[in-house]
Structure formats: C-alpha cells, structure tokens
Amino acid sequence: MATDVPRHVAIIMDGNGRWAARRHLPRQQGHRAGAERLRDIVRACPKLGIKFLTVFAFSTENWRRRPEEIDGLMALMRLYPHSLADELKRNGVRVQFIGELQRLDRSVTNRLDELAALTASCDQLCLTVAVNYGGRAEMAAAARQVAERVASGELLARDITEDTLSAHLLTKDLPDPDLVIRTSGEFRLSNFLLWQAAYAEFEFVDTLWPDFTPGDLASIVRRYPGRIRRFGAAAG
Ligand code: IPE
Ligand code: IPE
Ligand code: MG
C-alpha cells in the first residue's frame, strides 16, 4: 500500500561532533548548532503534515563519552526547554521525553518535566525526545513489568502477545514510526526504537545533523509516497 505522508518520523540526529571538528570548533559548538537545527525541523513538521516526530538526543551508550562532553549536553538540556517553551506552545507542539530519565540530574529532569507539563494540551505535533534512551533497556524494562504482572497472577504467561509488550514500552502512546532518518552517513540504528522500527522505511543521508535543513526533510518527505510498504504481503 502506497502512503502519502509519513505520519510518524523518527530521526537519529548524528554528526554534531564531526560538524564541529570540520570547523576546528569544540564539540559543544556542534551540539549547540544541532539543538538550533532541531528547532527549525520541529517548526517545519506541521507544514509537511507530520504528526509525530521522535528524535534521539542521548543514548544509554553516550555515557561512554568524556565527562566534559556529557556535562555540555546536559547543560543544553537544562537551557533549551526553557528557551523553546513559548514557541512550542504557540505552535501547538506537545513535548514528551522517553528514556531512563531517573539517571539524569534533577536540575535537568525538572526542566524536562516543566516543558512536558506546559505543552501537555498541545495537539498540532507530538515531539518525543529520547534522552538516556536505549531500545534494549526499554525492552528489558517492559519484560520486567510483564513478568511482575504474571508473578502477581494478574496476567497468564500464555496470554502475552506482541501487543502486551508494546503496551509496556515507553512509546505505548505513539504509533510505530513510518520513516526513520539518520544523518551523517552512518548506516545503523545504534539501539534506537528497535522494536518500533520493525516495518519502518529508512533514509540514510550524508549530511551532518547541524547542516540538515527543513528543505532536506521536505525532499525526503516528497520522495516517501514512492515507497511501497507491503508489511509482508505479496507485491501487487
Ligand atoms: C550526535 O552527534 C549527538 C549525540 C550523540 C549526543 P555526535 O556527537 O555523535 O557527532 P559525531 O558522530 O561524533 O560526529
Ligand atoms: C546515536 O549516535 C545517538 C544519538 C544520535 C543521540 P551515536 O553517535 O551515539 O552512535 P554511534 O556511537 O556512532 O553508533
Ligand atoms: Mg555520532
């Protein structure tokens, strides 16, 4: 079945460090430029007919980076929600955060919670930001919750279906992504939406995230109707 607009677009925003290195700038400048870019992309989504945008901002594996870089990323997460709040609300963007947020500093989670609460009633675009998110950690947490329900007698093991698992994922309120975009020329998922992307279409672009424009997104979205999604059915 051919589809016109991807309702849910997920983006692995990669390439900030290389963007900065090419300009002989500190990596933090790349992350800052990347955050600015996200603002532009969020603005563009409603005009393109996208209803759900999910972006990968920090992975469970990104703790392996140098403390200075992690501190810099956390500082941006403290700063940006506040500076974007008015515009997001005006444009009807509901923001939510997924990931193991309890591992983050309170000074960060407070800002994220405030933004989520402030935009909770918005309905033009649902922006989900994955912070300290890992697909495997998410599935392990879902398995633990399901196991607890079985142990308490609330659920029978033989009644566990794909829908049961889906309902315990952090994305339980979101449709599966139709399209996953990764910037910076890497061809991998890096633990992003492993379960949810089972039937997603993929676009890998060489552009580094801070250079990825709304025009780039628009041309990917324009190409999308050409894709035939069969979901396992025979062609034709
Ligand atoms: C993506 O850019 C942002 C995060 C992973 C936090 P990178 O920082 O991974 O940039 P490269 O891949 O080193 O260029
Ligand atoms: C994936 O990018 C995570 C984010 C974009 C937040 P990475 O740069 O961490 O991925 P790898 O290490 O190249 O796979
Ligand atoms: Mg990277």
mmCIF file of C-alpha atoms and ligand atoms in Angstrom:
data_model
loop_
_atom_site.group_PDB
_atom_site.id
_atom_site.type_symbol
_atom_site.label_atom_id
_atom_site.label_comp_id
_atom_site.label_asym_id
_atom_site.label_seq_id
_atom_site.Cartn_x
_atom_site.Cartn_y
_atom_site.Cartn_z
ATOM 1 C CA MET A 1 0.000 0.000 0.000
ATOM 2 C CA ALA A 2 1.456 3.379 -1.024
ATOM 3 C CA THR A 3 1.150 6.133 1.574
ATOM 4 C CA ASP A 4 1.409 9.898 1.079
ATOM 5 C CA VAL A 5 2.856 11.476 4.189
ATOM 6 C CA PRO A 6 4.837 9.700 6.897
ATOM 7 C CA ARG A 7 2.694 10.347 9.962
ATOM 8 C CA HIS A 8 5.489 9.500 12.381
ATOM 9 C CA VAL A 9 9.081 10.433 11.522
ATOM 10 C CA ALA A 10 11.954 9.406 13.797
ATOM 11 C CA ILE A 11 15.397 10.989 13.469
ATOM 12 C CA ILE A 12 18.807 9.869 14.696
ATOM 13 C CA MET A 13 20.436 13.291 14.897
ATOM 14 C CA ASP A 14 24.048 12.305 14.304
ATOM 15 C CA GLY A 15 27.141 14.211 13.222
ATOM 16 C CA ASN A 16 27.401 17.148 15.630
ATOM 17 C CA GLY A 17 30.971 16.274 16.624
ATOM 18 C CA ARG A 18 32.203 15.986 13.039
ATOM 19 C CA TRP A 19 30.434 19.219 12.128
ATOM 20 C CA ALA A 20 32.405 20.999 14.852
ATOM 21 C CA ALA A 21 35.690 19.238 14.010
ATOM 22 C CA ARG A 22 35.466 20.392 10.395
ATOM 23 C CA ARG A 23 35.268 23.951 11.645
ATOM 24 C CA HIS A 24 38.027 23.472 14.232
ATOM 25 C CA LEU A 25 35.456 24.165 16.952
ATOM 26 C CA PRO A 26 34.894 22.343 20.240
ATOM 27 C CA ARG A 27 32.353 19.503 20.055
ATOM 28 C CA GLN A 28 29.993 21.502 22.255
ATOM 29 C CA GLN A 29 29.577 24.029 19.452
ATOM 30 C CA GLY A 30 28.374 21.191 17.264
ATOM 31 C CA HIS A 31 25.832 20.145 19.870
ATOM 32 C CA ARG A 32 24.651 23.722 20.164
ATOM 33 C CA ALA A 33 24.260 24.014 16.392
ATOM 34 C CA GLY A 34 22.437 20.674 16.438
ATOM 35 C CA ALA A 35 19.970 21.933 19.036
ATOM 36 C CA GLU A 36 19.278 25.005 16.880
ATOM 37 C CA ARG A 37 18.644 22.720 13.948
ATOM 38 C CA LEU A 38 16.117 20.716 15.889
ATOM 39 C CA ARG A 39 14.187 23.926 16.471
ATOM 40 C CA ASP A 40 13.985 24.504 12.676
ATOM 41 C CA ILE A 41 12.976 20.916 11.968
ATOM 42 C CA VAL A 42 10.230 20.979 14.607
ATOM 43 C CA ARG A 43 8.864 24.173 13.032
ATOM 44 C CA ALA A 44 8.765 22.509 9.623
ATOM 45 C CA CYS A 45 6.926 19.315 10.612
ATOM 46 C CA PRO A 46 3.320 20.558 10.829
ATOM 47 C CA LYS A 47 3.621 22.211 7.405
ATOM 48 C CA LEU A 48 4.756 18.873 5.967
ATOM 49 C CA GLY A 49 1.830 17.015 7.502
ATOM 50 C CA ILE A 50 3.964 15.124 10.029
ATOM 51 C CA LYS A 51 2.004 14.477 13.244
ATOM 52 C CA PHE A 52 4.665 12.710 15.314
ATOM 53 C CA LEU A 53 8.370 13.495 15.443
ATOM 54 C CA THR A 54 10.662 11.416 17.637
ATOM 55 C CA VAL A 55 14.321 12.371 17.949
ATOM 56 C CA PHE A 56 17.301 10.636 19.516
ATOM 57 C CA ALA A 57 19.129 13.160 21.712
ATOM 58 C CA PHE A 58 21.182 10.991 24.085
ATOM 59 C CA SER A 59 21.624 7.222 24.133
ATOM 60 C CA THR A 60 22.241 4.858 27.045
ATOM 61 C CA GLU A 61 25.665 4.344 25.447
ATOM 62 C CA ASN A 62 26.526 8.056 25.268
ATOM 63 C CA TRP A 63 27.661 7.925 28.935
ATOM 64 C CA ARG A 64 30.856 6.458 27.464
ATOM 65 C CA ARG A 65 31.841 9.956 26.313
ATOM 66 C CA ARG A 66 34.172 12.280 28.172
ATOM 67 C CA PRO A 67 32.625 13.931 31.253
ATOM 68 C CA GLU A 68 33.093 17.412 29.710
ATOM 69 C CA GLU A 69 31.031 16.449 26.685
ATOM 70 C CA ILE A 70 28.300 14.853 28.817
ATOM 71 C CA ASP A 71 28.187 17.958 31.028
ATOM 72 C CA GLY A 72 27.863 20.121 27.931
ATOM 73 C CA LEU A 73 24.974 18.047 26.615
ATOM 74 C CA MET A 74 23.219 18.176 29.996
ATOM 75 C CA ALA A 75 23.705 21.950 30.079
ATOM 76 C CA LEU A 76 21.910 22.209 26.733
ATOM 77 C CA MET A 77 19.065 20.095 28.091
ATOM 78 C CA ARG A 78 18.784 22.484 31.011
ATOM 79 C CA LEU A 79 18.808 25.537 28.749
ATOM 80 C CA TYR A 80 16.794 24.620 25.676
ATOM 81 C CA PRO A 81 13.454 23.548 27.143
ATOM 82 C CA HIS A 82 13.059 26.969 28.753
ATOM 83 C CA SER A 83 14.125 28.962 25.714
ATOM 84 C CA LEU A 84 11.799 26.990 23.426
ATOM 85 C CA ALA A 85 8.765 26.742 25.656
ATOM 86 C CA ASP A 86 6.815 29.767 24.380
ATOM 87 C CA GLU A 87 7.321 28.995 20.736
ATOM 88 C CA LEU A 88 6.450 25.324 21.133
ATOM 89 C CA LYS A 89 3.271 26.149 22.967
ATOM 90 C CA ARG A 90 2.298 28.786 20.400
ATOM 91 C CA ASN A 91 2.797 26.279 17.605
ATOM 92 C CA GLY A 92 0.821 23.546 19.346
ATOM 93 C CA VAL A 93 3.773 21.217 19.908
ATOM 94 C CA ARG A 94 3.326 18.703 22.711
ATOM 95 C CA VAL A 95 6.696 17.586 24.029
ATOM 96 C CA GLN A 96 7.399 14.378 25.906
ATOM 97 C CA PHE A 97 10.629 12.674 26.919
ATOM 98 C CA ILE A 98 11.379 8.960 26.854
ATOM 99 C CA GLY A 99 14.329 7.093 28.321
ATOM 100 C CA GLU A 100 15.697 6.233 31.731
ATOM 101 C CA LEU A 101 15.245 9.778 32.964
ATOM 102 C CA GLN A 102 15.885 8.915 36.621
ATOM 103 C CA ARG A 103 19.584 8.602 35.842
ATOM 104 C CA LEU A 104 19.701 12.306 34.900
ATOM 105 C CA ASP A 105 20.372 15.096 37.336
ATOM 106 C CA ARG A 106 17.282 16.628 38.970
ATOM 107 C CA SER A 107 18.243 20.019 37.574
ATOM 108 C CA VAL A 108 17.761 18.514 34.101
ATOM 109 C CA THR A 109 14.631 16.439 34.723
ATOM 110 C CA ASN A 110 12.905 19.412 36.371
ATOM 111 C CA ARG A 111 13.324 21.417 33.153
ATOM 112 C CA LEU A 112 12.112 18.491 31.019
ATOM 113 C CA ASP A 113 9.080 17.929 33.274
ATOM 114 C CA GLU A 114 8.202 21.635 33.133
ATOM 115 C CA LEU A 115 8.258 21.670 29.346
ATOM 116 C CA ALA A 116 6.179 18.486 29.135
ATOM 117 C CA ALA A 117 3.607 19.904 31.566
ATOM 118 C CA LEU A 118 3.471 23.276 29.809
ATOM 119 C CA THR A 119 2.789 21.740 26.394
ATOM 120 C CA ALA A 120 0.603 18.823 27.541
ATOM 121 C CA SER A 121 -2.573 20.107 25.898
ATOM 122 C CA CYS A 122 -0.974 20.938 22.512
ATOM 123 C CA ASP A 123 -2.169 18.883 19.565
ATOM 124 C CA GLN A 124 -0.529 20.005 16.311
ATOM 125 C CA LEU A 125 2.629 17.922 16.614
ATOM 126 C CA CYS A 126 3.759 15.388 19.180
ATOM 127 C CA LEU A 127 7.504 15.768 19.706
ATOM 128 C CA THR A 128 9.137 12.914 21.606
ATOM 129 C CA VAL A 129 12.729 13.424 22.680
ATOM 130 C CA ALA A 130 14.676 10.277 23.584
ATOM 131 C CA VAL A 131 17.100 11.066 26.401
ATOM 132 C CA ASN A 132 19.169 8.327 28.019
ATOM 133 C CA TYR A 133 17.178 6.039 25.773
ATOM 134 C CA GLY A 134 18.177 2.566 24.607
ATOM 135 C CA GLY A 135 15.927 0.148 22.764
ATOM 136 C CA ARG A 136 17.290 -2.878 24.600
ATOM 137 C CA ALA A 137 16.931 -1.245 28.018
ATOM 138 C CA GLU A 138 13.367 -0.309 27.078
ATOM 139 C CA MET A 139 12.516 -3.897 26.130
ATOM 140 C CA ALA A 140 14.156 -5.279 29.277
ATOM 141 C CA ALA A 141 12.094 -2.873 31.395
ATOM 142 C CA ALA A 142 8.917 -3.930 29.560
ATOM 143 C CA ALA A 143 9.778 -7.605 30.145
ATOM 144 C CA ARG A 144 10.266 -6.912 33.855
ATOM 145 C CA GLN A 145 6.875 -5.235 34.110
ATOM 146 C CA VAL A 146 5.134 -8.049 32.261
ATOM 147 C CA ALA A 147 6.910 -10.625 34.455
ATOM 148 C CA GLU A 148 5.687 -8.827 37.567
ATOM 149 C CA ARG A 149 2.113 -8.929 36.289
ATOM 150 C CA VAL A 150 2.449 -12.664 35.669
ATOM 151 C CA ALA A 151 4.016 -13.229 39.095
ATOM 152 C CA SER A 152 1.146 -11.383 40.781
ATOM 153 C CA GLY A 153 -1.379 -13.563 38.954
ATOM 154 C CA GLU A 154 -2.869 -10.625 37.051
ATOM 155 C CA LEU A 155 -1.764 -11.996 33.673
ATOM 156 C CA LEU A 156 -1.285 -15.510 32.292
ATOM 157 C CA ALA A 157 2.012 -16.198 30.524
ATOM 158 C CA ARG A 158 0.149 -17.753 27.594
ATOM 159 C CA ASP A 159 -1.795 -14.512 27.083
ATOM 160 C CA ILE A 160 1.353 -12.439 26.423
ATOM 161 C CA THR A 161 1.224 -11.128 22.858
ATOM 162 C CA GLU A 162 3.134 -8.554 20.809
ATOM 163 C CA ASP A 163 0.503 -6.037 21.895
ATOM 164 C CA THR A 164 1.229 -6.811 25.554
ATOM 165 C CA LEU A 165 4.894 -5.996 25.044
ATOM 166 C CA SER A 166 4.079 -2.860 23.004
ATOM 167 C CA ALA A 167 1.794 -1.643 25.769
ATOM 168 C CA HIS A 168 4.701 -1.706 28.232
ATOM 169 C CA LEU A 169 7.150 0.193 26.051
ATOM 170 C CA LEU A 170 7.898 3.867 26.609
ATOM 171 C CA THR A 171 6.264 4.555 23.238
ATOM 172 C CA LYS A 172 2.952 2.909 24.169
ATOM 173 C CA ASP A 173 1.017 6.042 23.221
ATOM 174 C CA LEU A 174 2.734 6.506 19.847
ATOM 175 C CA PRO A 175 2.143 4.830 16.501
ATOM 176 C CA ASP A 176 5.186 2.985 15.122
ATOM 177 C CA PRO A 177 7.484 5.245 13.099
ATOM 178 C CA ASP A 178 6.791 5.212 9.350
ATOM 179 C CA LEU A 179 10.160 6.656 8.475
ATOM 180 C CA VAL A 180 13.498 6.650 10.299
ATOM 181 C CA ILE A 181 16.111 9.153 9.137
ATOM 182 C CA ARG A 182 19.763 9.027 10.181
ATOM 183 C CA THR A 183 22.131 11.830 9.317
ATOM 184 C CA SER A 184 25.933 11.820 8.995
ATOM 185 C CA GLY A 185 26.399 8.824 6.723
ATOM 186 C CA GLU A 186 26.228 6.062 9.333
ATOM 187 C CA PHE A 187 24.084 3.036 8.452
ATOM 188 C CA ARG A 188 22.999 1.789 11.841
ATOM 189 C CA LEU A 189 20.257 2.114 14.441
ATOM 190 C CA SER A 190 22.556 2.478 17.470
ATOM 191 C CA ASN A 191 19.872 0.967 19.749
ATOM 192 C CA PHE A 192 17.103 3.386 18.675
ATOM 193 C CA LEU A 193 13.457 2.179 18.539
ATOM 194 C CA LEU A 194 14.484 -1.431 17.872
ATOM 195 C CA TRP A 195 11.005 -2.871 18.351
ATOM 196 C CA GLN A 196 9.049 0.044 16.921
ATOM 197 C CA ALA A 197 11.042 0.329 13.672
ATOM 198 C CA ALA A 198 10.281 -3.268 12.612
ATOM 199 C CA TYR A 199 8.483 -2.064 9.483
ATOM 200 C CA ALA A 200 9.767 1.491 9.177
ATOM 201 C CA GLU A 201 11.201 2.875 5.957
ATOM 202 C CA PHE A 202 14.785 4.161 6.263
ATOM 203 C CA GLU A 203 16.637 7.171 4.884
ATOM 204 C CA PHE A 204 20.350 7.495 5.495
ATOM 205 C CA VAL A 205 21.763 10.848 4.470
ATOM 206 C CA ASP A 206 25.386 12.012 4.445
ATOM 207 C CA THR A 207 24.522 15.488 5.743
ATOM 208 C CA LEU A 208 25.735 16.144 9.282
ATOM 209 C CA TRP A 209 22.861 16.939 11.656
ATOM 210 C CA PRO A 210 23.647 20.670 12.138
ATOM 211 C CA ASP A 211 23.519 21.044 8.321
ATOM 212 C CA PHE A 212 20.227 19.143 7.899
ATOM 213 C CA THR A 213 17.648 21.706 6.804
ATOM 214 C CA PRO A 214 13.848 21.766 6.668
ATOM 215 C CA GLY A 215 14.362 21.640 2.882
ATOM 216 C CA ASP A 216 16.224 18.319 3.252
ATOM 217 C CA LEU A 217 13.378 16.969 5.345
ATOM 218 C CA ALA A 218 10.838 18.229 2.805
ATOM 219 C CA SER A 219 12.584 16.436 -0.057
ATOM 220 C CA ILE A 220 12.724 13.168 1.898
ATOM 221 C CA VAL A 221 9.021 13.522 2.671
ATOM 222 C CA ARG A 222 8.300 14.267 -1.013
ATOM 223 C CA ARG A 223 10.055 11.041 -2.042
ATOM 224 C CA TYR A 224 8.192 8.969 0.519
ATOM 225 C CA PRO A 225 4.963 8.324 -1.458
ATOM 226 C CA GLY A 226 7.033 6.363 -3.974
ATOM 227 C CA ARG A 227 7.675 3.673 -1.388
ATOM 228 C CA ILE A 228 5.502 0.600 -1.423
ATOM 229 C CA ARG A 229 5.066 -0.769 2.074
ATOM 230 C CA ARG A 230 3.992 -4.393 1.890
ATOM 231 C CA PHE A 231 4.177 -5.421 5.554
ATOM 232 C CA GLY A 232 4.919 -8.934 4.380
ATOM 233 C CA ALA A 233 2.122 -9.201 1.819
ATOM 234 C CA ALA A 234 2.839 -10.214 -1.819
ATOM 235 C CA ALA A 235 3.599 -7.447 -4.328
ATOM 236 C CA GLY A 236 0.522 -6.230 -6.215
HETATM 237 C C1 IPE B 1 25.089 13.302 17.769
HETATM 238 O O1 IPE B 1 26.292 13.792 17.316
HETATM 239 C C2 IPE B 1 24.735 13.821 19.133
HETATM 240 C C3 IPE B 1 24.868 12.821 20.208
HETATM 241 C C4 IPE B 1 25.125 11.556 20.035
HETATM 242 C C5 IPE B 1 24.670 13.280 21.565
HETATM 243 P P1 IPE B 1 27.673 13.135 17.708
HETATM 244 O O2 IPE B 1 28.198 13.816 18.903
HETATM 245 O O3 IPE B 1 27.557 11.656 17.797
HETATM 246 O O4 IPE B 1 28.555 13.527 16.443
HETATM 247 P P2 IPE B 1 29.668 12.654 15.741
HETATM 248 O O5 IPE B 1 29.041 11.330 15.385
HETATM 249 O O6 IPE B 1 30.772 12.500 16.736
HETATM 250 O O7 IPE B 1 30.052 13.443 14.554
HETATM 251 C C1 IPE B 2 23.354 7.800 18.211
HETATM 252 O O1 IPE B 2 24.513 8.435 17.797
HETATM 253 C C2 IPE B 2 22.773 8.517 19.384
HETATM 254 C C3 IPE B 2 22.272 9.855 19.123
HETATM 255 C C4 IPE B 2 22.189 10.446 17.975
HETATM 256 C C5 IPE B 2 21.813 10.569 20.274
HETATM 257 P P1 IPE B 2 25.964 7.951 18.280
HETATM 258 O O2 IPE B 2 26.920 8.860 17.630
HETATM 259 O O3 IPE B 2 26.000 7.813 19.740
HETATM 260 O O4 IPE B 2 26.030 6.483 17.641
HETATM 261 P P2 IPE B 2 27.296 5.572 17.308
HETATM 262 O O5 IPE B 2 28.124 5.513 18.542
HETATM 263 O O6 IPE B 2 28.017 6.223 16.183
HETATM 264 O O7 IPE B 2 26.690 4.263 16.909
HETATM 265 MG MG MG B 3 27.771 10.150 16.445
#
